[in-house]
mmCIF file of C-alpha atoms in Angstrom:
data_model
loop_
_atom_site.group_PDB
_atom_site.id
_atom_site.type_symbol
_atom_site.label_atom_id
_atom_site.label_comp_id
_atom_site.label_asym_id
_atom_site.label_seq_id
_atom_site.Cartn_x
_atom_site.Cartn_y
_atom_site.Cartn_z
ATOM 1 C CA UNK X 1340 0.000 0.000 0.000
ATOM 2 C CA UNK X 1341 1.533 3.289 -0.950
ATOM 3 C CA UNK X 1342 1.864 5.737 1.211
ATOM 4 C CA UNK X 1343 1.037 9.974 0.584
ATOM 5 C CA UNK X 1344 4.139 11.942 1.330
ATOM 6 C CA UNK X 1345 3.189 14.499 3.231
ATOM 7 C CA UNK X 1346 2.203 17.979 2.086
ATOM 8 C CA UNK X 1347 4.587 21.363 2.695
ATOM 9 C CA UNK X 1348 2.209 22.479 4.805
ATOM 10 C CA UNK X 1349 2.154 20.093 7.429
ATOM 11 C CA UNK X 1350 6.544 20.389 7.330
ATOM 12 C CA UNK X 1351 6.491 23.958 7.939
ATOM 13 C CA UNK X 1352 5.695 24.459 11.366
ATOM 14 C CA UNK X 1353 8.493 21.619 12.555
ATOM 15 C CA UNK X 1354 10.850 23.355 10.567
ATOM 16 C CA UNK X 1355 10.028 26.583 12.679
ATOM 17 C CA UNK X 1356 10.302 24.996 15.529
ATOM 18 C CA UNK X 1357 13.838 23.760 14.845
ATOM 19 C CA UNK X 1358 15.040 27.702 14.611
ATOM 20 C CA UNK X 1359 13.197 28.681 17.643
ATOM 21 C CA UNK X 1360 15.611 25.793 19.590
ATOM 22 C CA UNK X 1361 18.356 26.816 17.337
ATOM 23 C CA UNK X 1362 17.990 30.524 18.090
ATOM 24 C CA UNK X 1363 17.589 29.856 21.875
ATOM 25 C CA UNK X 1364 20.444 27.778 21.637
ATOM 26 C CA UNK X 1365 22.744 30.451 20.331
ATOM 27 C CA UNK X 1366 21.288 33.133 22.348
ATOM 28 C CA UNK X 1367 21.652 31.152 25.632
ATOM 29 C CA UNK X 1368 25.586 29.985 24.363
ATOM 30 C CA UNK X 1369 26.109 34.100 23.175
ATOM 31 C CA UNK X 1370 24.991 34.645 26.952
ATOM 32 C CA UNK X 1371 27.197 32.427 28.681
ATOM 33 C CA UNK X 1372 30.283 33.652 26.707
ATOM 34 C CA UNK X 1373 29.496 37.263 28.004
ATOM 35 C CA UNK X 1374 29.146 36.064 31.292
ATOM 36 C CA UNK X 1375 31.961 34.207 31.725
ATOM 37 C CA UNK X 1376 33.989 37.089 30.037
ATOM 38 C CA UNK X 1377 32.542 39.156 32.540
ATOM 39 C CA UNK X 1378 33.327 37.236 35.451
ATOM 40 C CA UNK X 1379 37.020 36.590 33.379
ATOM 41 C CA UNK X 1380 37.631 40.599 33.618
ATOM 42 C CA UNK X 1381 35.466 41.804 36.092
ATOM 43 C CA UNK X 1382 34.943 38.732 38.570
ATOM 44 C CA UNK X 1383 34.103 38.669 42.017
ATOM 45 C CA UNK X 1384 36.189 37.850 44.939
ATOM 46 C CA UNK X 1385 36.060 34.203 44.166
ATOM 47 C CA UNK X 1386 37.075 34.462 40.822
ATOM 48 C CA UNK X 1387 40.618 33.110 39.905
ATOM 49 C CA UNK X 1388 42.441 35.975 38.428
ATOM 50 C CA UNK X 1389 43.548 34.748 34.311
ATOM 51 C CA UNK X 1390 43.895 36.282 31.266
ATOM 52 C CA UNK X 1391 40.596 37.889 29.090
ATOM 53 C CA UNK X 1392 40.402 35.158 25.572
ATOM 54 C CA UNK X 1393 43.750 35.963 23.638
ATOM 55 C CA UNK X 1394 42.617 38.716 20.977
ATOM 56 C CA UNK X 1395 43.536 37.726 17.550
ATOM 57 C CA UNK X 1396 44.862 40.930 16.702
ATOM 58 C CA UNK X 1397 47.677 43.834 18.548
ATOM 59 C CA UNK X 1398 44.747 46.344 18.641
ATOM 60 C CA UNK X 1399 42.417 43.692 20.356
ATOM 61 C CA UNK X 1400 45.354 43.236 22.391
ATOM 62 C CA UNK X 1401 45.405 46.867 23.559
ATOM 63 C CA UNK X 1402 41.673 46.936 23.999
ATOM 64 C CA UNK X 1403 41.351 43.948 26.060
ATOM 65 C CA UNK X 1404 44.601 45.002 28.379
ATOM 66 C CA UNK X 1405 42.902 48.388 28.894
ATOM 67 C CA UNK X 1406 39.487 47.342 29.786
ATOM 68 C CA UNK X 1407 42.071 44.436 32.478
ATOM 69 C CA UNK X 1408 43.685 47.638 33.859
ATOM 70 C CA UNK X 1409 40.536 49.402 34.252
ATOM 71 C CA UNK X 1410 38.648 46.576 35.940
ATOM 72 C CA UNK X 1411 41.323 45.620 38.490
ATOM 73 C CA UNK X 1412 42.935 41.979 38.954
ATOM 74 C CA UNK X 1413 42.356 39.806 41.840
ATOM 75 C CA UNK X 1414 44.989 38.473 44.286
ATOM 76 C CA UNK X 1415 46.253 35.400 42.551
ATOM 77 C CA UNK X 1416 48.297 35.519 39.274
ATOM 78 C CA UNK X 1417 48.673 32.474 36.624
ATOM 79 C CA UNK X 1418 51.928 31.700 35.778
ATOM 80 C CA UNK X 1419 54.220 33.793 33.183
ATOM 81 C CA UNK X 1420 51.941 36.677 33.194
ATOM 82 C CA UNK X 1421 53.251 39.956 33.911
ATOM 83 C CA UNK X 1422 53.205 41.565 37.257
ATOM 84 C CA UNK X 1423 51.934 44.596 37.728
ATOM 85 C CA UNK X 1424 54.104 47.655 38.321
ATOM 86 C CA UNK X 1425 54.450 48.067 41.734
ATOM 87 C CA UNK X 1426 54.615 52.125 43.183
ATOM 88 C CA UNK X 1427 57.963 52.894 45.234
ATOM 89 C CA UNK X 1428 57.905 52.725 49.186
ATOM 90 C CA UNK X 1429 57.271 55.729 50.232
ATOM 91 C CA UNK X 1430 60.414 56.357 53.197
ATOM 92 C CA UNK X 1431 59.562 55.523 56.874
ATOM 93 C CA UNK X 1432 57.883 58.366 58.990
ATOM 94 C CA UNK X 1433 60.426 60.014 61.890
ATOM 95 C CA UNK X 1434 59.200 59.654 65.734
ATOM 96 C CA UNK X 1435 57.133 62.293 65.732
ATOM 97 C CA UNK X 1436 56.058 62.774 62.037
ATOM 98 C CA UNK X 1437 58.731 65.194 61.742
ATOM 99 C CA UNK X 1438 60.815 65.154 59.001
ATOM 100 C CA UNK X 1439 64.384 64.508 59.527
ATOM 101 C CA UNK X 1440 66.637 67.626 60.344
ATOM 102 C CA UNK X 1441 69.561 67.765 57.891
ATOM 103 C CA UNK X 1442 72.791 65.818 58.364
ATOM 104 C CA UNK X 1443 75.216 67.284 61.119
ATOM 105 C CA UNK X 1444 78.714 68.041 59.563
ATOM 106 C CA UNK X 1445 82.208 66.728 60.678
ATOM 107 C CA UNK X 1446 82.677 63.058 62.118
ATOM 108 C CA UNK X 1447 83.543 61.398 66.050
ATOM 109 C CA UNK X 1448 87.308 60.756 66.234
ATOM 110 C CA UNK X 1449 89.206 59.350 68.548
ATOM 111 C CA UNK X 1450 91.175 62.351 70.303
ATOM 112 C CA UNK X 1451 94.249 63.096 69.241
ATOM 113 C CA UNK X 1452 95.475 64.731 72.161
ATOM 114 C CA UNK X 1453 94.433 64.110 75.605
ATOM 115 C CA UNK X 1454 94.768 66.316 79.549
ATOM 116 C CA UNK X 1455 96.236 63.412 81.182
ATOM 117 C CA UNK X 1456 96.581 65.166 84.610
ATOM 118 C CA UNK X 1457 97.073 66.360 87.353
ATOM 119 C CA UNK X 1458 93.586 66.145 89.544
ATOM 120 C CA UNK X 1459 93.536 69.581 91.121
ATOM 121 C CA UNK X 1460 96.561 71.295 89.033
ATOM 122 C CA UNK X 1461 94.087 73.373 86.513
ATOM 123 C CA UNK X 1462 92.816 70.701 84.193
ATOM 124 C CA UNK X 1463 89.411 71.828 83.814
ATOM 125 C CA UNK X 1464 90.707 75.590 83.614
ATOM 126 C CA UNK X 1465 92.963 74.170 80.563
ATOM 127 C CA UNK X 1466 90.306 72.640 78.725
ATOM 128 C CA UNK X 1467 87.627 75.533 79.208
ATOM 129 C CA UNK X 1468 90.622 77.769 77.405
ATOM 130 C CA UNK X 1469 91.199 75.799 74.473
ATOM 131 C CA UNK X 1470 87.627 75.180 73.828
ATOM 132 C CA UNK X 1471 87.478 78.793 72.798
ATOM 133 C CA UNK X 1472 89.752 78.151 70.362
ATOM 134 C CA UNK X 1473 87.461 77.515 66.377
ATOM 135 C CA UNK X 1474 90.180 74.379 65.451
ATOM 136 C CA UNK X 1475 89.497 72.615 68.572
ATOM 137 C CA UNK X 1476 86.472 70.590 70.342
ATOM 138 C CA UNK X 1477 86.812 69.451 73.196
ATOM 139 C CA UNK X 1478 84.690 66.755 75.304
ATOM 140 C CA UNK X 1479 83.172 68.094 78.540
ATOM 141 C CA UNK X 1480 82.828 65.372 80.942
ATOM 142 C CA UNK X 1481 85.700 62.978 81.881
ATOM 143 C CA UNK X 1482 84.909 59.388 80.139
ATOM 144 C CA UNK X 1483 87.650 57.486 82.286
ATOM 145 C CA UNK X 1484 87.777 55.058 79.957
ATOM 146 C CA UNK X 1485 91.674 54.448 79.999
ATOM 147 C CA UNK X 1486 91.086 53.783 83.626
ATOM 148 C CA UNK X 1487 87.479 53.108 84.427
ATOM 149 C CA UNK X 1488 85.990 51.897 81.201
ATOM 150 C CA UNK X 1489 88.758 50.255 79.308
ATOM 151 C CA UNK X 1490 86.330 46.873 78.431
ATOM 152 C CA UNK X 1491 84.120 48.730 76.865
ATOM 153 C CA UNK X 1492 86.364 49.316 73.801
ATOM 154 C CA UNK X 1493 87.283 51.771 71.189
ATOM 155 C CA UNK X 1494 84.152 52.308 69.528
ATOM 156 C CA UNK X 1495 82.428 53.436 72.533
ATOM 157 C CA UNK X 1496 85.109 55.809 73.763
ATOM 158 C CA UNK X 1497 84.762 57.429 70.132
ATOM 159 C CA UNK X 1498 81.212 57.524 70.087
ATOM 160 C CA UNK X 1499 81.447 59.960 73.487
ATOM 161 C CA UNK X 1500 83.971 62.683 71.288
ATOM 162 C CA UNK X 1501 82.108 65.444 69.626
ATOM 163 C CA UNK X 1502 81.424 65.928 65.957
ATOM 164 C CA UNK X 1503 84.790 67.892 64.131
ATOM 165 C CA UNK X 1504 86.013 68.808 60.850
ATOM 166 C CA UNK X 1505 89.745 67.923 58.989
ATOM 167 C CA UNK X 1506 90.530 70.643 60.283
ATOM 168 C CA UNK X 1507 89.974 70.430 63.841
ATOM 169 C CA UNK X 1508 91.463 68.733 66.894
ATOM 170 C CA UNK X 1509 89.401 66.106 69.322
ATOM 171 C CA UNK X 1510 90.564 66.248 73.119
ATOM 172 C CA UNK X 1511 89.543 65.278 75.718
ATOM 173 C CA UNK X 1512 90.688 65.512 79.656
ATOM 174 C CA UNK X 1513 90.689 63.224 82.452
ATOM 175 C CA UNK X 1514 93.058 63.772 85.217
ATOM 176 C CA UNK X 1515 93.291 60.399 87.066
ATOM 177 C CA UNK X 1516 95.378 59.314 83.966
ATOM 178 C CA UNK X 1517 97.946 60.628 85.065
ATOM 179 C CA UNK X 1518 98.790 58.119 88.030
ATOM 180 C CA UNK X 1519 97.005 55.340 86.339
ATOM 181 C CA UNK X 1520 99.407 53.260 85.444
ATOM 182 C CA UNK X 1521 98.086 51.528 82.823
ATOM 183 C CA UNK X 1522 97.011 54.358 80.697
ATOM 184 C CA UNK X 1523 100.395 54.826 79.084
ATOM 185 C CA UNK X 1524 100.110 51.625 77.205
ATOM 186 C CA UNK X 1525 96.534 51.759 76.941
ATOM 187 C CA UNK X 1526 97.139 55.219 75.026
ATOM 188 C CA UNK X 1527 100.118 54.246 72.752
ATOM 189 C CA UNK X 1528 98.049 51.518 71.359
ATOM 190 C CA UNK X 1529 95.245 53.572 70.388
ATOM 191 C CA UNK X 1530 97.861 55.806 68.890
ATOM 192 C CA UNK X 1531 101.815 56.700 69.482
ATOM 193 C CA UNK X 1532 100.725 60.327 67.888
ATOM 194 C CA UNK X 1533 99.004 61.315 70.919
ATOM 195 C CA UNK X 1534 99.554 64.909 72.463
ATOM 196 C CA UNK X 1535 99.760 64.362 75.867
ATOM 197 C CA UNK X 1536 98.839 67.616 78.211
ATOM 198 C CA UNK X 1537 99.971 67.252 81.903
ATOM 199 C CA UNK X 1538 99.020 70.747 84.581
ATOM 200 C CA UNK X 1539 101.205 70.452 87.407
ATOM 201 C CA UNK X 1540 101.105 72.523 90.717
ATOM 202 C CA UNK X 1541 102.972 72.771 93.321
ATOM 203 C CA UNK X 1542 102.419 69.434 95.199
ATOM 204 C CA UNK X 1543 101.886 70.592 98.772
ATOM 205 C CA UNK X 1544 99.299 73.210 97.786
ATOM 206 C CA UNK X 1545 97.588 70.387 95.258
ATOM 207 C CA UNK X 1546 97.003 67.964 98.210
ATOM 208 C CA UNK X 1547 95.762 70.529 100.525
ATOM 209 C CA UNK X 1548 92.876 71.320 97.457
ATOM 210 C CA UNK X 1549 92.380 67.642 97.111
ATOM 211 C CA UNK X 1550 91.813 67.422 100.889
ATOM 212 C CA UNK X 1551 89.392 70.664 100.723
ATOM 213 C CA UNK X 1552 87.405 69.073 97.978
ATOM 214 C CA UNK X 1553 86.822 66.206 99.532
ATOM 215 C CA UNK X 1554 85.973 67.588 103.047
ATOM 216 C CA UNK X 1555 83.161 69.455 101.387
ATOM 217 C CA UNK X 1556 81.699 65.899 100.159
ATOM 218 C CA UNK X 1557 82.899 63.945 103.652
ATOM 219 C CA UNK X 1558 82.880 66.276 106.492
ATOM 220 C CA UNK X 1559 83.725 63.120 108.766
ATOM 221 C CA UNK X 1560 87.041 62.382 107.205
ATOM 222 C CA UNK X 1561 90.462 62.932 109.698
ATOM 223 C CA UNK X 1562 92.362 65.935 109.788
ATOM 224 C CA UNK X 1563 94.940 66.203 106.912
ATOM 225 C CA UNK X 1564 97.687 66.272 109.314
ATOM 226 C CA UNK X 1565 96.453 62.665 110.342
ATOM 227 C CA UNK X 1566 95.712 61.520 106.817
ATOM 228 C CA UNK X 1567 99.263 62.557 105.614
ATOM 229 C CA UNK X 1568 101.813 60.996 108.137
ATOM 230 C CA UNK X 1569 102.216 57.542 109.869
ATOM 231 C CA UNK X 1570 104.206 59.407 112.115
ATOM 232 C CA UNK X 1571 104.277 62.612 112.149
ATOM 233 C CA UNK X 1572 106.718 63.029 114.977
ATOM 234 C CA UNK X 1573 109.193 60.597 112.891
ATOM 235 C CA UNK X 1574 108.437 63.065 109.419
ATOM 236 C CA UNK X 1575 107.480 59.495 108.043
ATOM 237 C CA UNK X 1576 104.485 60.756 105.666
ATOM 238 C CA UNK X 1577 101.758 57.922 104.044
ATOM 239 C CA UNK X 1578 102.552 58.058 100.504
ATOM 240 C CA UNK X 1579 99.491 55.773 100.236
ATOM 241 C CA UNK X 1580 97.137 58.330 100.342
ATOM 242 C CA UNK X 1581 96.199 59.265 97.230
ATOM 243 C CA UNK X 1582 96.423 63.169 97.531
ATOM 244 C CA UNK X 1583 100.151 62.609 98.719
ATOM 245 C CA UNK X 1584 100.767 59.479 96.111
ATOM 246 C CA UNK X 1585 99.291 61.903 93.383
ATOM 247 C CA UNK X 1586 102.484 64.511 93.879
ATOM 248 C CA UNK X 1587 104.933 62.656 92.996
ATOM 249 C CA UNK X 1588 105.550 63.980 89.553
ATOM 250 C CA UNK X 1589 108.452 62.296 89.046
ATOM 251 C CA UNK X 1590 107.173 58.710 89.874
ATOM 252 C CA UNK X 1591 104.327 58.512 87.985
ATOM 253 C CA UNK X 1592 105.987 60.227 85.152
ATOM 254 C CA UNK X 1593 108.591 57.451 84.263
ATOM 255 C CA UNK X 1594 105.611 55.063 83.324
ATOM 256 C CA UNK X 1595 104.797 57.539 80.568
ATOM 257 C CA UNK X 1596 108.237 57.624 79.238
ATOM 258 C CA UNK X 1597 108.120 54.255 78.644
ATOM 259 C CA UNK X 1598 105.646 54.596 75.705
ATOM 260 C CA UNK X 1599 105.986 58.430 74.887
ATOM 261 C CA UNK X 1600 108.991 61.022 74.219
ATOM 262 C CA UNK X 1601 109.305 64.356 76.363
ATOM 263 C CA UNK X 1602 108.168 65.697 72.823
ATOM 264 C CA UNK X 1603 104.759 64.455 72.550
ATOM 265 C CA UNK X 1604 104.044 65.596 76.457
ATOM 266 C CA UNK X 1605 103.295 69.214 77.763
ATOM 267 C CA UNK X 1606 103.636 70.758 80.970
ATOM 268 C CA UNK X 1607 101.448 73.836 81.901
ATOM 269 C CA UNK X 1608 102.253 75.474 85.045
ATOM 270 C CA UNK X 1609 99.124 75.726 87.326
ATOM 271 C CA UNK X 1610 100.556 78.418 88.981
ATOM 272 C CA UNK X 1611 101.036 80.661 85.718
ATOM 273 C CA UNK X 1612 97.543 79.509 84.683
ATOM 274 C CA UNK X 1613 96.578 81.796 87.032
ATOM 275 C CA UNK X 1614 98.941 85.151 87.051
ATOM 276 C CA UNK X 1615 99.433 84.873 83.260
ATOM 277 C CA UNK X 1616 96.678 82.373 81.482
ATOM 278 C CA UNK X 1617 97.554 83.810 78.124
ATOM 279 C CA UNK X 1618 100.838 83.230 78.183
ATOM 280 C CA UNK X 1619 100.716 79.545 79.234
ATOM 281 C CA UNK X 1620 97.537 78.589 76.971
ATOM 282 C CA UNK X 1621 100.054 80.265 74.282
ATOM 283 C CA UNK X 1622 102.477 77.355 74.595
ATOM 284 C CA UNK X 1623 99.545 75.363 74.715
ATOM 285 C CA UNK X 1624 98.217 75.996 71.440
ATOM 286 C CA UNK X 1625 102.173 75.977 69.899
ATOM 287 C CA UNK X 1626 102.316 72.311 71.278
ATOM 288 C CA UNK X 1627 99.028 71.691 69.687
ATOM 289 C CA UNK X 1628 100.329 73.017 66.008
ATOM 290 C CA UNK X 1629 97.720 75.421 65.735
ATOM 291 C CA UNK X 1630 97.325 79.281 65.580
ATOM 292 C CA UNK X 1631 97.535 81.418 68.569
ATOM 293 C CA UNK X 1632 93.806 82.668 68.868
ATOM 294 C CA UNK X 1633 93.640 82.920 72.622
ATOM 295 C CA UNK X 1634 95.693 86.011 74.155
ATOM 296 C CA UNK X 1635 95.344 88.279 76.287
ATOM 297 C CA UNK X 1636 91.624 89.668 74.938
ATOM 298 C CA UNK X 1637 89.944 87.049 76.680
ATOM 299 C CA UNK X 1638 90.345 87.266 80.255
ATOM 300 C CA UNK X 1639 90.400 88.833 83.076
ATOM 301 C CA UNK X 1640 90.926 88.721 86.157
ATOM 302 C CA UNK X 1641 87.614 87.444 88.948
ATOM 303 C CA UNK X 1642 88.592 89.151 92.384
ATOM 304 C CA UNK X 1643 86.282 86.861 94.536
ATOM 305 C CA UNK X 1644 87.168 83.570 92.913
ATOM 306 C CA UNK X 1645 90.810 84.587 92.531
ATOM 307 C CA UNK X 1646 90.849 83.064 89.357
ATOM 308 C CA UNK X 1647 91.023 84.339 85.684
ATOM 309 C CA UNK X 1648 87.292 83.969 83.616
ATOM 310 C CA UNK X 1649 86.784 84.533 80.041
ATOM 311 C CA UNK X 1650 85.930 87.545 78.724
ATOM 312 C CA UNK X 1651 82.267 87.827 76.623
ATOM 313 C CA UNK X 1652 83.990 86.709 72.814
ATOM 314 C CA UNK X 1653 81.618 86.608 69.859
ATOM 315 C CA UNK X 1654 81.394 82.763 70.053
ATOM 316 C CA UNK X 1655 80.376 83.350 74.042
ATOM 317 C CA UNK X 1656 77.515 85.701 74.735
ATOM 318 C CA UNK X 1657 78.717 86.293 78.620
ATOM 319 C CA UNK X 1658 81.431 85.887 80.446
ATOM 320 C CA UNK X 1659 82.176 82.683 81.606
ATOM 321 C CA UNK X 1660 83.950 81.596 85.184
ATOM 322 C CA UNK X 1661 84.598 78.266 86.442
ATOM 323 C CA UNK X 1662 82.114 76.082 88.444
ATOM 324 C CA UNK X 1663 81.780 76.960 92.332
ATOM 325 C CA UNK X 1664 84.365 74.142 93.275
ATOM 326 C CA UNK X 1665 86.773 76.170 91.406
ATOM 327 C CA UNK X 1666 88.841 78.293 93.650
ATOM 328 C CA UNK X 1667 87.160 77.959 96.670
ATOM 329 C CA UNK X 1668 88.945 78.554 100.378
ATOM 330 C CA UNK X 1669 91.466 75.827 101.571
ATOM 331 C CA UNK X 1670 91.035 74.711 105.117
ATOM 332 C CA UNK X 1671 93.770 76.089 107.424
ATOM 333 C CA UNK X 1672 96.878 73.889 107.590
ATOM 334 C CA UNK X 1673 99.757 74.194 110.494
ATOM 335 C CA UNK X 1674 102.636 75.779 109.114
ATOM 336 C CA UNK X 1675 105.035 72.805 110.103
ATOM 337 C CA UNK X 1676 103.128 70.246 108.327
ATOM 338 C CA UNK X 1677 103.570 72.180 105.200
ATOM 339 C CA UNK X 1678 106.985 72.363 106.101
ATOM 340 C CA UNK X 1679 107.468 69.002 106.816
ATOM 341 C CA UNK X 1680 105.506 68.292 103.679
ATOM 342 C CA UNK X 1681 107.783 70.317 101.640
ATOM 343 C CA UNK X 1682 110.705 68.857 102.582
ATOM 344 C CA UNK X 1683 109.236 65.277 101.440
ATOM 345 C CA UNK X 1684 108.424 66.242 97.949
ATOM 346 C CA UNK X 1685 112.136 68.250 97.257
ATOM 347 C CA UNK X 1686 114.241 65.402 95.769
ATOM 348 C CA UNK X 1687 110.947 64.249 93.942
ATOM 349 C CA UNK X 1688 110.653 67.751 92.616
ATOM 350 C CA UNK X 1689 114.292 68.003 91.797
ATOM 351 C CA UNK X 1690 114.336 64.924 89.507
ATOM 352 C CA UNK X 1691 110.851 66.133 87.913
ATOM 353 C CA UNK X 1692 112.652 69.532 86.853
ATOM 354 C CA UNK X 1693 115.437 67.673 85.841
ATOM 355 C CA UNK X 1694 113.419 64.917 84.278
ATOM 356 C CA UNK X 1695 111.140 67.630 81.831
ATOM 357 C CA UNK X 1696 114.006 70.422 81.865
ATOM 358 C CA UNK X 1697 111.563 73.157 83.539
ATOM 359 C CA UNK X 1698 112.020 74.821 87.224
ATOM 360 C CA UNK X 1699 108.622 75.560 88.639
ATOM 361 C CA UNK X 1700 110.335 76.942 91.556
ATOM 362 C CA UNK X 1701 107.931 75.466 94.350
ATOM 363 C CA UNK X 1702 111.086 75.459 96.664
#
């Protein structure tokens, strides 16, 4: 039996149906490909961070790297794509949220010369002196460390010295060098160039100031007739206190020239640092190699302290006169125990004026 093949009417409406699936199909597929390059650029914080599809062509390139910039990227990066420029650090903020002051000039050296002594002789008269001079700086406080603070090495001791230029000098002063005796050697190997600066006084009236001093901080002590002598009725005077030990110039120096020639070492008279300062910090600044700034012009002379000050300069807006410990009253001694004291220290005096080839006449 043959069959009717069917008419064109009855086909058309299948074949209408086939492009409405066929049109969904690609509208549904055209959808997802936006969406996914949506969520490819522009994806949320879930979204893997890749690359927008490859463009086929340099200026879809450019187009699809600008639109990458302009949506952002998200934390994780596939590998061999680029990173993104990264902007500089901006510099730490200062305590404070200040910004930093500028650099300060000159650099901390180790000193190259040094007031090595004597404690009560003038040394902090000395060092106020040469401080007015514009090639030197000077340290204020004694650091002790070729005595005290030895252990605590090189590096600390130079971080205590002021700031100078080339052309300026570092020094520094602390008196208990002097009879410390292993400051010599501890000097020479920090450097055999050092300037050594030693004030010297008459010995008798040094330990009498050095006894004064000290009664103002220990009014308990002994008398200073009963600190100086084991016997006093024998002359036989205790060389092991310190304020007698310390005035035996001659002693104490031989340790020194052990490491150091007469040449490299300076004697000031503490005697003439007071009648004629000029004159003696003079010398001072010859030893020191450098021009003779401070004369005459800036001192005179303080009646009450009995002691020269420095005159108002234009580096110092006042005049300036030692601290109050400085040339204060000595207690009352008895004449015969600064007799008998004299006659002790002669023959040590005597070898130190022969020793240094100067007479400081304290005979």
């Amino acid at each position: 039996m043959a069959h009717r093949a069917p008419s064109g009417r009855a086909v058309a409406p299948s074949r209408r149906l086939a492009r409405r699936v066929l049109f969904l199909f690609t509208l549904s597929l055209s959808c997802s490909y936006l969406c996914y390059s949506l969520l490819c650029c522009c994806g949320g914080p879930a979204a893997p961070r890749a690359r927008c599809a490859p463009a086929r062509s340099s200026a879809a390139a450019k187009k699809l790297l600008q639109k990458s910039r302009a949506c952002g990227r998200s934390p994780a990066e596939p590998p061999g794509s680029a990173a993104p420029a990264r902007r500089p650090r901006e510099p730490p903020e200062p305590p404070g949220g200040s910004a930093p002051g500028p650099a300060r000039p000159g650099s901390k050296r180790l000193p190259q010369a040094i007031v090595v002594g004597v404690k009560k002789g003038g040394t902090r008269a000395v060092l106020e002196f040469i401080r007015v001079h514009p090639d030197v700086r000077a340290l204020g406080t004694e650091p002790h460390f070729f005595d005290r603070n030895y252990d605590r090495g090189l590096e600390w001791y130079r971080s205590l010295m002021p700031r100078t230029l080339d052309s300026q000098i570092t020094v520094e002063k602390t008196p208990s060098y002097f009879v410390t005796k292993e400051a010599p050697r501890r000097i020479f190997n920090m450097s055999r160039d050092t300037k050594l600066i030693v004030v010297v006084r008459n010995p008798v009236t040094r330990a009498i100031s050095d006894y004064t001093q000290t009664l103002s901080k220990k009014p308990d002590i002994p008398t200073f007739e009963g600190l100086s002598f084991r016997n006093r009725s024998l002359g036989l005077v205790d060389t092991s206190w310190n304020a007698i030990r310390i005035g035996m110039y001659a002693v104490h120096l031989q340790s020194w020239l052990q490491y150091f020639p007469l040449s490299q070492i300076h004697f000031v008279s503490g005697e003439k640092l007071i009648t004629d300062p000029a004159g003696e910090m003079g010398k001072v600044q010859d030893f020191l190699g450098i021009r003779r700034v401070i004369t005459d012009k800036h001192f005179y002379f303080n009646k009450t302290k009995g002691f020269p000050c420095l005159k108002k300069t234009e580096s110092n807006s006042s005049p300036r006169c030692l601290g109050k410990s400085k040339g204060r009253t000595h207690v009352q001694i008895d004449p015969e125990v600064i007799e008998q004291l004299r006659d002790f220290y002669r023959p040590y005096n005597i070898k130190f004026y022969e020793t240094v080839g100067q007479d400081f006449r304290w005979e």
